[in-house]
Coordinates of C-alpha atoms in Angstrom, one line a residue:
Chain A
M1 CA 44.0 5.3 17.0
K2 CA 42.4 4.0 20.1
R3 CA 39.1 5.3 18.8
S4 CA 39.3 3.7 15.4
K5 CA 40.3 0.4 17.0
F6 CA 37.2 0.6 19.1
S7 CA 34.9 1.3 16.3
F8 CA 36.5 -1.5 14.3
I9 CA 35.8 -3.9 17.0
L10 CA 32.3 -2.6 17.3
V11 CA 31.7 -3.1 13.6
L12 CA 33.1 -6.7 13.8
M13 CA 30.9 -7.5 16.8
L14 CA 27.8 -6.1 15.0
A15 CA 28.5 -8.2 11.9
L16 CA 29.1 -11.3 14.2
S17 CA 25.9 -10.7 16.0
V18 CA 24.0 -10.5 12.7
F19 CA 25.5 -13.9 11.8
L20 CA 24.7 -15.4 15.1
V21 CA 21.1 -14.3 15.0
A22 CA 20.8 -15.7 11.5
C23 CA 22.3 -19.0 12.6
T24 CA 20.3 -19.4 15.8
S25 CA 17.0 -18.5 14.1
G26 CA 17.9 -21.0 11.4
N27 CA 18.4 -23.7 14.1
E28 CA 15.2 -22.8 16.0
T29 CA 12.7 -23.2 13.1
P30 CA 12.7 -27.0 12.8
P31 CA 11.8 -27.7 16.5
T32 CA 8.8 -25.4 16.3
E33 CA 7.5 -27.2 13.3
E34 CA 7.9 -30.6 14.8
P35 CA 5.2 -30.5 17.4
G36 CA 2.7 -29.5 14.7
T37 CA 3.5 -32.3 12.4
E38 CA 3.7 -34.9 15.2
E39 CA 0.5 -33.8 16.9
P40 CA -1.9 -35.8 14.7
V41 CA -0.3 -39.0 16.0
A42 CA -1.1 -38.2 19.6
E43 CA -4.5 -39.5 20.7
E44 CA -5.2 -36.8 23.3
P45 CA -7.6 -34.2 21.8
Q46 CA -7.7 -32.4 25.2
N47 CA -4.1 -31.2 24.9
L48 CA -4.0 -29.6 21.5
S49 CA -0.9 -27.7 20.6
G50 CA 0.8 -26.3 17.5
P51 CA 0.1 -23.7 14.9
L52 CA -3.4 -22.9 13.6
T53 CA -3.0 -20.7 10.5
L54 CA -5.8 -18.9 8.7
S55 CA -5.6 -16.3 5.8
G56 CA -8.0 -14.7 3.5
S57 CA -10.8 -12.2 3.4
T58 CA -10.4 -8.8 5.1
S59 CA -14.2 -8.9 5.8
V60 CA -13.9 -12.2 7.7
E61 CA -10.9 -11.0 9.7
K62 CA -12.9 -9.6 12.7
V63 CA -15.0 -12.8 13.1
G64 CA -12.0 -15.0 12.3
L65 CA -9.8 -13.3 14.9
A66 CA -12.5 -13.5 17.6
L67 CA -12.9 -17.2 16.9
I68 CA -9.2 -17.8 17.0
E69 CA -8.8 -15.8 20.3
E70 CA -11.5 -17.8 22.1
F71 CA -10.1 -21.1 20.7
M72 CA -6.7 -20.2 22.0
A73 CA -8.1 -19.3 25.4
L74 CA -9.6 -22.8 25.5
N75 CA -6.4 -24.4 24.1
P76 CA -3.4 -22.4 25.5
D77 CA -0.8 -24.4 23.5
V78 CA -2.3 -23.6 20.2
V79 CA -0.9 -20.6 18.4
G80 CA -3.4 -19.1 15.9
T81 CA -2.8 -16.5 13.3
Y82 CA -5.0 -14.7 10.8
E83 CA -3.5 -13.0 7.8
A84 CA -6.0 -10.6 6.0
I85 CA -4.9 -10.8 2.4
G86 CA -8.2 -11.0 0.6
S87 CA -10.5 -13.8 -0.4
S88 CA -8.7 -14.8 -3.5
G89 CA -5.4 -15.0 -1.7
G90 CA -6.9 -17.0 1.1
I91 CA -8.4 -19.6 -1.1
K92 CA -5.1 -19.9 -3.0
N93 CA -3.2 -20.3 0.3
A94 CA -5.5 -23.0 1.4
A95 CA -5.1 -24.8 -1.9
D96 CA -1.3 -24.5 -1.8
G97 CA -1.1 -25.5 1.8
V98 CA 0.5 -22.1 2.8
T99 CA -2.1 -21.8 5.6
Q100 CA -4.3 -24.6 6.9
I101 CA -7.6 -22.7 6.4
G102 CA -8.4 -20.0 3.8
T103 CA -11.3 -17.7 4.3
A104 CA -13.5 -16.1 1.7
S105 CA -16.3 -13.6 1.8
R106 CA -17.8 -14.6 -1.6
E107 CA -19.0 -17.8 -3.3
I108 CA -16.0 -20.0 -4.4
K109 CA -15.5 -19.7 -8.2
D110 CA -15.5 -22.8 -10.4
E111 CA -11.8 -22.4 -11.3
E112 CA -11.0 -22.3 -7.5
K113 CA -13.2 -25.4 -6.8
A114 CA -11.1 -27.2 -9.4
W115 CA -8.1 -26.9 -6.9
G116 CA -9.8 -29.7 -4.9
I117 CA -10.7 -27.7 -1.7
E118 CA -13.5 -28.3 0.8
E119 CA -15.9 -25.5 1.8
L120 CA -17.6 -24.8 5.0
T121 CA -20.1 -21.9 5.3
I122 CA -19.6 -20.5 8.8
A123 CA -21.7 -17.3 8.7
Y124 CA -23.5 -14.8 6.5
D125 CA -22.7 -11.1 6.1
G126 CA -24.8 -8.3 4.8
I127 CA -23.4 -5.5 2.6
G128 CA -24.7 -2.2 3.8
V129 CA -25.2 0.6 1.3
I130 CA -24.0 3.8 3.0
V131 CA -24.4 7.5 2.6
N132 CA -23.3 10.6 4.5
P133 CA -25.5 11.3 7.5
A134 CA -26.3 14.7 6.0
N135 CA -27.9 13.0 3.0
P136 CA -31.8 13.1 3.2
V137 CA -32.2 9.9 1.1
E138 CA -33.3 6.9 3.2
D139 CA -34.3 4.1 0.9
L140 CA -33.2 2.8 -2.5
T141 CA -34.2 -0.1 -4.7
I142 CA -31.8 -2.7 -6.0
D143 CA -32.4 -1.2 -9.4
Q144 CA -31.6 2.3 -8.3
I145 CA -28.4 1.2 -6.6
T146 CA -27.3 -0.7 -9.7
K147 CA -28.0 2.4 -11.9
I148 CA -26.0 4.6 -9.6
Y149 CA -23.0 2.2 -9.8
T150 CA -23.2 1.9 -13.6
G151 CA -23.5 5.6 -14.0
E152 CA -27.0 5.8 -15.3
I153 CA -28.2 7.8 -12.3
T154 CA -25.8 10.6 -11.5
N155 CA -27.8 13.1 -9.4
W156 CA -29.3 12.7 -6.0
K157 CA -32.3 14.7 -7.2
E158 CA -33.5 11.7 -9.2
L159 CA -33.7 9.7 -6.0
G160 CA -35.5 12.3 -4.0
G161 CA -32.4 13.9 -2.6
N162 CA -30.7 17.3 -3.1
D163 CA -29.7 18.5 -6.5
E164 CA -26.2 17.3 -6.2
E165 CA -23.9 15.1 -8.2
I166 CA -23.5 11.5 -6.8
V167 CA -20.0 10.6 -5.8
V168 CA -19.8 6.8 -6.3
V169 CA -17.3 5.1 -4.1
S170 CA -16.3 1.5 -4.8
R171 CA -13.6 -1.0 -3.8
E172 CA -10.5 -2.2 -5.7
D173 CA -10.8 -4.9 -8.3
G174 CA -10.4 -8.3 -6.7
S175 CA -11.9 -7.3 -3.3
G176 CA -14.3 -9.8 -2.0
T177 CA -16.8 -7.2 -1.0
R178 CA -16.8 -5.6 -4.4
G179 CA -17.1 -9.0 -6.1
A180 CA -20.0 -9.9 -3.9
F181 CA -21.7 -6.5 -4.4
E182 CA -21.4 -6.5 -8.2
E183 CA -22.5 -10.1 -8.4
I184 CA -25.5 -9.7 -6.2
L185 CA -26.6 -6.5 -8.1
G186 CA -25.7 -8.1 -11.4
F187 CA -23.5 -5.4 -12.9
E188 CA -20.1 -7.1 -13.0
G189 CA -17.5 -5.2 -15.0
K190 CA -19.9 -2.2 -15.6
L191 CA -18.8 0.0 -12.7
T192 CA -19.0 3.7 -13.8
Q193 CA -15.7 5.2 -14.9
K194 CA -16.3 8.1 -12.5
A195 CA -16.2 5.9 -9.4
L196 CA -13.6 6.6 -6.7
I197 CA -11.8 3.5 -5.6
A198 CA -11.0 3.2 -1.9
E199 CA -8.8 0.4 -0.5
G200 CA -10.6 -1.5 2.3
N201 CA -13.9 -1.1 4.2
G202 CA -12.4 1.5 6.5
N203 CA -11.4 3.8 3.6
V204 CA -14.8 3.6 2.0
Q205 CA -16.4 4.7 5.2
T206 CA -13.9 7.5 5.7
T207 CA -14.5 8.7 2.2
V208 CA -18.3 8.6 2.6
A209 CA -18.2 10.2 6.0
G210 CA -16.2 13.0 4.6
N211 CA -18.4 13.8 1.6
P212 CA -22.1 14.6 1.8
K213 CA -22.6 13.6 -1.9
A214 CA -21.0 10.2 -1.6
I215 CA -22.4 6.7 -1.7
G216 CA -20.5 3.5 -0.8
Y217 CA -20.8 0.0 0.5
V218 CA -19.2 -1.9 3.3
S219 CA -19.8 -5.2 5.1
F220 CA -22.2 -5.1 8.1
S221 CA -19.4 -6.1 10.5
S222 CA -17.5 -2.9 9.8
L223 CA -20.4 -0.4 9.8
D224 CA -20.1 2.4 12.3
N225 CA -22.1 5.5 13.1
T226 CA -20.0 7.9 11.0
V227 CA -22.1 6.9 8.0
K228 CA -25.8 6.2 7.4
P229 CA -26.8 2.8 6.2
L230 CA -29.7 2.9 3.7
K231 CA -32.8 0.7 3.5
V232 CA -32.8 -1.5 0.4
E233 CA -36.2 -2.1 -1.1
G234 CA -37.7 -0.8 2.2
V235 CA -35.8 -3.3 4.3
E236 CA -33.5 -2.2 7.1
P237 CA -30.0 -3.6 6.9
T238 CA -30.2 -6.0 9.9
A239 CA -29.1 -9.5 10.6
E240 CA -32.6 -10.8 11.0
D241 CA -33.5 -9.5 7.5
V242 CA -30.5 -11.2 6.0
I243 CA -31.4 -14.5 7.6
N244 CA -35.1 -14.4 6.6
G245 CA -33.9 -13.4 3.1
T246 CA -35.7 -10.0 2.8
Y247 CA -32.4 -8.0 2.8
K248 CA -31.1 -8.7 -0.6
I249 CA -27.5 -7.6 -0.5
S250 CA -25.9 -10.4 1.5
R251 CA -23.1 -13.0 1.1
P252 CA -21.6 -16.0 2.8
F253 CA -18.5 -16.3 4.9
I254 CA -16.7 -19.5 3.9
F255 CA -13.8 -21.4 5.3
V256 CA -11.9 -23.5 2.7
Y257 CA -9.3 -26.1 3.4
K258 CA -7.7 -29.3 2.1
E259 CA -8.4 -32.3 4.3
E260 CA -4.7 -33.4 4.2
N261 CA -3.4 -30.0 5.4
L262 CA -5.6 -30.0 8.6
T263 CA -3.7 -30.7 11.8
E264 CA -5.6 -31.8 15.0
P265 CA -5.9 -28.2 16.2
A266 CA -7.3 -27.1 12.8
K267 CA -9.9 -29.9 12.8
A268 CA -10.9 -29.1 16.4
F269 CA -11.1 -25.4 15.4
L270 CA -13.6 -26.1 12.6
D271 CA -15.8 -28.1 15.0
F272 CA -15.5 -25.2 17.5
V273 CA -16.6 -22.7 14.8
M274 CA -19.8 -24.6 14.1
S275 CA -20.6 -25.2 17.7
E276 CA -23.1 -23.2 19.7
E277 CA -20.3 -21.3 21.3
G278 CA -18.5 -20.5 18.0
Q279 CA -21.7 -19.3 16.4
N280 CA -22.3 -17.0 19.4
I281 CA -19.0 -15.4 18.7
V282 CA -19.9 -15.0 15.0
E283 CA -23.0 -13.2 16.0
E284 CA -21.2 -11.0 18.6
N285 CA -18.9 -9.8 15.9
G286 CA -21.6 -8.5 13.5
A287 CA -21.9 -11.5 11.3
I288 CA -25.0 -13.6 10.9
R289 CA -25.0 -17.2 12.3
V290 CA -25.7 -20.2 10.2
K291 CA -26.9 -22.5 13.0
Chain B
M1 CA 62.5 -3.1 15.0
E2 CA 61.0 -6.5 15.3
K3 CA 58.2 -5.1 17.4
D4 CA 57.4 -2.6 14.7
M5 CA 57.3 -5.2 12.0
K6 CA 54.8 -7.2 14.1
L7 CA 52.7 -4.2 14.5
D8 CA 52.8 -3.6 10.7
K9 CA 51.7 -7.1 10.0
K10 CA 48.9 -6.8 12.6
N11 CA 47.8 -3.7 10.9
E12 CA 47.9 -5.2 7.5
L13 CA 45.8 -8.1 8.6
K14 CA 43.3 -5.6 10.1
E15 CA 43.2 -3.6 6.9
K16 CA 42.5 -6.7 4.9
L17 CA 39.8 -7.9 7.2
A18 CA 38.1 -4.5 7.2
H19 CA 38.4 -4.5 3.4
Y20 CA 36.5 -7.8 3.0
L21 CA 34.0 -6.8 5.6
F22 CA 33.2 -3.6 3.7
L23 CA 33.1 -5.5 0.4
F24 CA 30.7 -8.1 1.8
N25 CA 28.4 -5.4 3.0
A26 CA 28.6 -3.6 -0.3
T27 CA 27.5 -6.7 -2.2
V28 CA 24.3 -6.9 -0.1
A29 CA 23.1 -3.7 -1.9
I30 CA 24.2 -4.8 -5.3
I31 CA 22.7 -8.2 -5.0
S32 CA 19.4 -6.7 -3.7
V33 CA 19.0 -4.3 -6.6
A34 CA 19.9 -7.0 -9.1
A35 CA 17.5 -9.5 -7.6
I36 CA 14.6 -7.0 -7.4
A37 CA 15.2 -5.8 -11.0
F38 CA 15.3 -9.4 -12.2
F39 CA 12.2 -10.4 -10.3
V40 CA 10.1 -7.5 -11.4
F41 CA 11.2 -7.7 -15.0
Y42 CA 10.9 -11.5 -15.2
R43 CA 7.3 -11.5 -13.9
G44 CA 6.3 -8.2 -15.5
L45 CA 7.4 -9.1 -19.1
Q46 CA 5.7 -12.5 -19.1
P47 CA 2.3 -11.3 -20.5
F48 CA 4.0 -9.8 -23.6
I49 CA 5.9 -13.0 -24.5
P50 CA 3.9 -15.2 -26.8
G51 CA 2.9 -18.5 -25.2
N52 CA 2.7 -17.3 -21.6
A53 CA 0.8 -19.7 -19.4
E54 CA -1.4 -17.1 -17.8
G55 CA -2.4 -15.5 -21.2
N56 CA -1.1 -12.8 -23.3
Y57 CA -1.6 -9.1 -23.6
N58 CA -0.6 -6.6 -26.3
L59 CA 2.2 -4.3 -25.1
I60 CA 0.8 -1.4 -27.2
D61 CA -2.7 -1.8 -25.7
F62 CA -1.1 -1.9 -22.3
L63 CA 0.9 1.3 -22.7
S64 CA -1.8 3.2 -24.6
G65 CA -5.0 1.9 -22.8
L66 CA -7.2 4.3 -20.9
E67 CA -9.1 1.7 -18.9
W68 CA -8.1 -0.7 -16.1
R69 CA -10.7 -3.4 -15.5
P70 CA -8.9 -6.6 -14.6
S71 CA -12.2 -8.6 -14.3
L72 CA -12.9 -7.8 -17.9
G73 CA -9.4 -8.4 -19.1
K74 CA -8.7 -4.7 -19.8
F75 CA -5.3 -3.5 -18.6
G76 CA -4.6 0.0 -19.9
I77 CA -2.2 2.2 -18.0
L78 CA -1.6 5.3 -20.2
Y79 CA -4.0 7.3 -17.9
M80 CA -2.0 6.2 -14.9
I81 CA 1.3 7.2 -16.5
V82 CA -0.1 10.6 -17.4
G83 CA -1.5 10.9 -13.8
S84 CA 1.8 10.0 -12.2
L85 CA 3.8 12.4 -14.4
L86 CA 1.4 15.3 -13.9
A87 CA 1.4 14.8 -10.2
T88 CA 5.2 14.6 -10.0
F89 CA 5.5 17.6 -12.3
G90 CA 3.1 19.7 -10.2
A91 CA 4.8 18.7 -7.0
I92 CA 8.2 19.8 -8.4
I93 CA 6.8 23.1 -9.7
L94 CA 5.4 24.0 -6.3
G95 CA 7.9 22.2 -4.1
V96 CA 11.3 23.2 -5.6
P97 CA 11.0 27.0 -5.2
V98 CA 9.9 26.6 -1.6
G99 CA 12.6 24.0 -1.0
I100 CA 15.4 26.1 -2.5
L101 CA 14.4 29.3 -0.8
T102 CA 14.2 27.5 2.5
A103 CA 17.7 26.1 2.0
I104 CA 19.1 29.5 1.1
F105 CA 17.5 30.9 4.3
I106 CA 19.0 28.1 6.4
A107 CA 22.4 28.2 4.8
E108 CA 23.0 32.0 4.2
L109 CA 20.5 34.2 6.0
A110 CA 19.0 32.6 9.1
P111 CA 20.1 33.8 12.5
K112 CA 21.2 30.9 14.8
W113 CA 18.0 30.6 16.7
A114 CA 15.9 30.4 13.6
K115 CA 18.2 27.7 12.2
K116 CA 17.7 25.8 15.5
I117 CA 14.0 25.6 14.8
I118 CA 13.9 25.1 11.0
K119 CA 16.5 22.4 10.6
P120 CA 15.0 19.9 13.1
A121 CA 11.6 20.7 11.6
V122 CA 12.8 19.7 8.2
E123 CA 14.4 16.6 9.5
M124 CA 11.2 15.7 11.4
L125 CA 9.3 16.2 8.1
A126 CA 11.6 13.7 6.4
G127 CA 10.9 11.2 9.2
I128 CA 7.2 11.2 9.2
P129 CA 5.8 7.9 7.8
S130 CA 4.2 8.4 4.4
V131 CA 0.9 7.0 5.5
L132 CA 0.6 9.8 8.0
Y133 CA 1.0 12.3 5.1
G134 CA -1.9 10.4 3.5
L135 CA -4.1 10.7 6.6
F136 CA -3.3 14.4 6.8
G137 CA -4.2 14.7 3.1
L138 CA -7.5 12.8 3.5
G139 CA -8.5 14.7 6.7
V140 CA -7.4 18.2 5.8
I141 CA -6.5 18.7 2.1
V142 CA -9.3 16.6 0.5
P143 CA -12.1 18.4 2.4
W144 CA -10.5 21.7 1.6
I145 CA -10.4 20.9 -2.1
M146 CA -14.0 19.7 -2.0
Q147 CA -15.0 23.3 -1.0
I148 CA -13.3 25.0 -3.9
S149 CA -13.6 22.2 -6.5
P150 CA -16.2 22.4 -9.3
Q151 CA -16.4 18.6 -9.0
A152 CA -18.3 16.8 -6.3
Q153 CA -15.2 15.1 -4.6
G154 CA -12.0 16.3 -3.2
Q155 CA -9.8 13.3 -4.1
S156 CA -7.9 14.8 -7.1
L157 CA -4.7 15.5 -8.9
L158 CA -4.4 18.7 -6.9
A159 CA -4.6 16.8 -3.6
V160 CA -1.9 14.4 -4.7
I161 CA 0.3 17.4 -5.8
I162 CA -0.1 19.1 -2.5
V163 CA 0.7 16.0 -0.5
L164 CA 3.7 15.2 -2.7
M165 CA 5.0 18.8 -2.6
I166 CA 5.2 18.6 1.2
M167 CA 6.8 15.2 1.0
I168 CA 9.6 16.2 -1.4
L169 CA 10.5 19.3 0.7
P170 CA 13.0 17.6 3.0
T171 CA 14.9 16.0 0.1
V172 CA 15.2 19.3 -1.8
I173 CA 16.0 21.3 1.3
T174 CA 18.7 19.1 2.7
I175 CA 20.5 18.5 -0.6
T176 CA 20.3 22.1 -1.7
E177 CA 21.6 23.2 1.7
S178 CA 24.6 21.0 1.6
A179 CA 25.3 22.1 -2.0
I180 CA 25.2 25.8 -0.9
N181 CA 27.4 25.0 2.1
S182 CA 30.0 23.4 -0.1
V183 CA 30.4 26.6 -2.1
P184 CA 33.8 28.0 -0.9
D185 CA 33.6 31.1 1.2
A186 CA 36.2 32.7 -1.1
Y187 CA 33.4 33.1 -3.7
R188 CA 31.2 35.1 -1.3
E189 CA 34.1 37.2 -0.1
G190 CA 35.1 37.9 -3.6
S191 CA 31.6 39.0 -4.5
F192 CA 31.3 41.2 -1.4
G193 CA 34.7 42.6 -2.0
L194 CA 33.5 43.8 -5.4
G195 CA 30.7 45.6 -3.7
A196 CA 27.9 43.1 -4.4
T197 CA 24.9 43.0 -2.0
K198 CA 24.0 39.9 -0.1
L199 CA 21.1 39.0 -2.3
Y200 CA 23.1 39.6 -5.4
T201 CA 25.8 37.3 -4.1
I202 CA 23.3 34.6 -3.3
F203 CA 21.5 34.6 -6.6
K204 CA 24.4 35.4 -8.9
V205 CA 27.3 33.8 -7.3
V206 CA 26.4 31.1 -4.7
L207 CA 23.4 29.5 -6.5
P208 CA 25.1 29.2 -9.9
A209 CA 28.1 27.6 -8.1
A210 CA 25.8 25.1 -6.4
K211 CA 23.7 24.5 -9.5
S212 CA 24.5 20.8 -10.0
G213 CA 24.0 20.0 -6.4
I214 CA 20.6 21.7 -6.4
L215 CA 19.6 19.9 -9.6
A216 CA 20.6 16.6 -7.9
G217 CA 18.2 17.5 -5.1
V218 CA 15.4 18.2 -7.6
V219 CA 16.0 14.9 -9.4
L220 CA 15.9 13.0 -6.1
G221 CA 12.7 14.8 -5.3
I222 CA 11.2 13.6 -8.6
G223 CA 12.2 10.1 -7.7
R224 CA 10.5 10.4 -4.3
A225 CA 7.4 11.9 -5.8
I226 CA 6.9 9.3 -8.6
G227 CA 7.6 6.4 -6.2
E228 CA 5.4 7.5 -3.4
T229 CA 2.5 5.1 -2.7
M230 CA 0.7 5.0 0.6
A231 CA 0.2 8.7 1.0
V232 CA -1.2 9.3 -2.5
M233 CA -3.4 6.2 -2.4
L234 CA -5.6 7.9 0.2
V235 CA -6.1 11.2 -1.7
A236 CA -5.9 10.3 -5.4
G237 CA -9.3 8.8 -5.9
N238 CA -7.8 5.9 -7.9
L239 CA -10.4 5.9 -10.6
I240 CA -10.6 3.0 -13.1
A241 CA -10.5 4.8 -16.4
G242 CA -9.9 8.1 -18.2
L243 CA -7.3 10.8 -18.5
P244 CA -7.5 13.6 -15.9
K245 CA -9.3 16.6 -17.5
S246 CA -8.4 19.2 -14.9
I247 CA -6.5 19.6 -11.8
F248 CA -9.6 18.6 -9.8
S249 CA -10.0 15.2 -11.6
P250 CA -9.1 12.1 -9.6
I251 CA -6.1 10.2 -10.9
R252 CA -4.7 6.7 -10.4
P253 CA -0.9 6.8 -9.9
L254 CA 1.1 3.7 -11.1
T255 CA 2.2 2.9 -7.6
T256 CA -1.2 2.8 -6.0
N257 CA -2.4 0.6 -8.8
I258 CA 0.1 -2.1 -7.7
A259 CA -0.4 -1.6 -4.0
M260 CA -4.2 -1.6 -4.0
E261 CA -4.6 -4.8 -6.0
M262 CA -1.6 -7.0 -5.5
S263 CA -3.0 -8.7 -2.5
Y264 CA -6.1 -9.9 -4.4
A265 CA -4.6 -10.5 -7.8
F266 CA -3.7 -13.8 -9.4
G267 CA -2.9 -15.1 -12.9
L268 CA -2.7 -12.6 -15.7
H269 CA -4.0 -9.8 -13.4
Q270 CA -1.0 -10.3 -11.1
E271 CA 1.5 -10.3 -14.0
M272 CA 0.0 -7.1 -15.3
L273 CA 0.6 -5.5 -11.9
F274 CA 4.2 -6.6 -12.2
A275 CA 4.2 -5.1 -15.7
T276 CA 3.0 -1.8 -14.1
G277 CA 6.0 -2.2 -11.8
V278 CA 8.3 -2.6 -14.8
V279 CA 7.1 0.8 -16.2
L280 CA 7.7 2.4 -12.8
F281 CA 11.1 0.8 -12.7
V282 CA 12.0 2.2 -16.1
F283 CA 11.0 5.7 -14.9
I284 CA 13.2 5.3 -11.8
I285 CA 16.2 4.1 -13.9
L286 CA 15.8 7.1 -16.2
I287 CA 15.7 9.4 -13.2
N288 CA 18.9 7.8 -11.8
L289 CA 20.7 8.1 -15.2
I290 CA 19.8 11.8 -15.3
L291 CA 21.0 12.2 -11.7
S292 CA 24.4 10.5 -12.4
R293 CA 24.8 12.8 -15.4
I294 CA 24.1 15.9 -13.3
T295 CA 26.3 14.9 -10.3
R296 CA 29.3 14.0 -12.4
G297 CA 30.5 17.6 -12.4
S298 CA 29.2 18.5 -9.1
V299 CA 30.8 20.3 -6.1
L300 CA 29.0 17.6 -4.0
K301 CA 31.0 14.8 -5.6

């Protein structure tokens, strides 16, 4: 009897605490929002505070987070977040005002431009074509890569490699990197049916690193030494070659936003990104500076 | 006397309070399931209703299509349905015998020390996050299949089957074990008394008596296998078209189709992913109907 009484009280207390938590968190939300909305009225740009929200491309995440981190170090009262949900989602979030800034790792489509968003190109990225380190092939032309991905070339022998079937690795439909890759090479919608689909840059690299017959593509910023990046048309995949236009498989990193959704911290952040310091951070994180 | 009545009243109030507390908690589950079902069906059936804002798609083409290319407006999921069913079927064929024999061993045969090792191991297996099964599959099973496969890659139906087989083991083992334990000892004693051996008793007396409980475990295993997402995404290959031709062909299960593309999708593409969810939901409902049929006459209750 005593025991059941005790457990009954315990259950009651648990239920009560759940209610309390629900209530208090409900009360807490408005105050945290207020500073953000009031901030634009204040004339002091030195004391920025409030939320700074970004969402979008998984490829821009590394650069975006590094920029946010440095910006938060300079402005301790700003709370910045980056949600990596993909370019399309980020652009949509910026248009809907879900986040102040959306990020994209591809050109903005016309149907998206129709949502009335501003664009700011903050960097460039190259897409590296990667193979397993055990693969003797070093250099491919744009035409050869396209034919591999459309299924016209199916054996490494045809490219000067071993007599082995090519395992084509691509990204999921809607991925910014895949969109950029197919658009730059001009084979949109013609990906071979045999292609394996890996989710995210990391998975592509793991798949290629684990299979000597595989070919894949990832953005420069996530390249690591478990895989071998190929030369394209004889050009090494380096930042310099993207800037001078000789490395063909490259794409822009774009921030999109609606002017009316930008708070003071967000405006200051955009200035910071395009400053000398911001562009240095871009470069340190594997992307290619625009200024 | 008066004191007793006061106590009674107090108790009555307590009972009532507890009653409503439980009722309130029970509604959380009911409301959740209703809300999820409504949400998925509402979004997922839009493309098949004429005049949809995001565009229409033919239901027959959707269910019988062999190609998934959202950027070209092709949304066929037959090859995914086939892939999901084959993977589930394979996992059950391999996993159920192992699971049942393990459960028999734990419940009937194992010495105490062996029980002490096996039971926690099974419980641990149930607690491992599914993405870790996927990493194991990608790091160990896929390279192994690549060695023996006539195809150039290890991501395949077979890899999915092996990962799922391991994942359904805890479900099958735990439920089978409790079904066996709930068979009254009188059955065993009767069998032994008639001169039956231990093995004869297990297979001819105990297992038949525990049949419906074991079947319930199998059906729950099927549910787990068909709904698994993260682990299979890493080892399936997720190709964009075509029925699997052999056990070494890559597949694209229904679940991974949704998980891989939902974050990027909008418009009709997103609604077609919800439609994939509807198909998955229908499968889960069927499995639950079968389960409730089976457990109706069960020793497990």
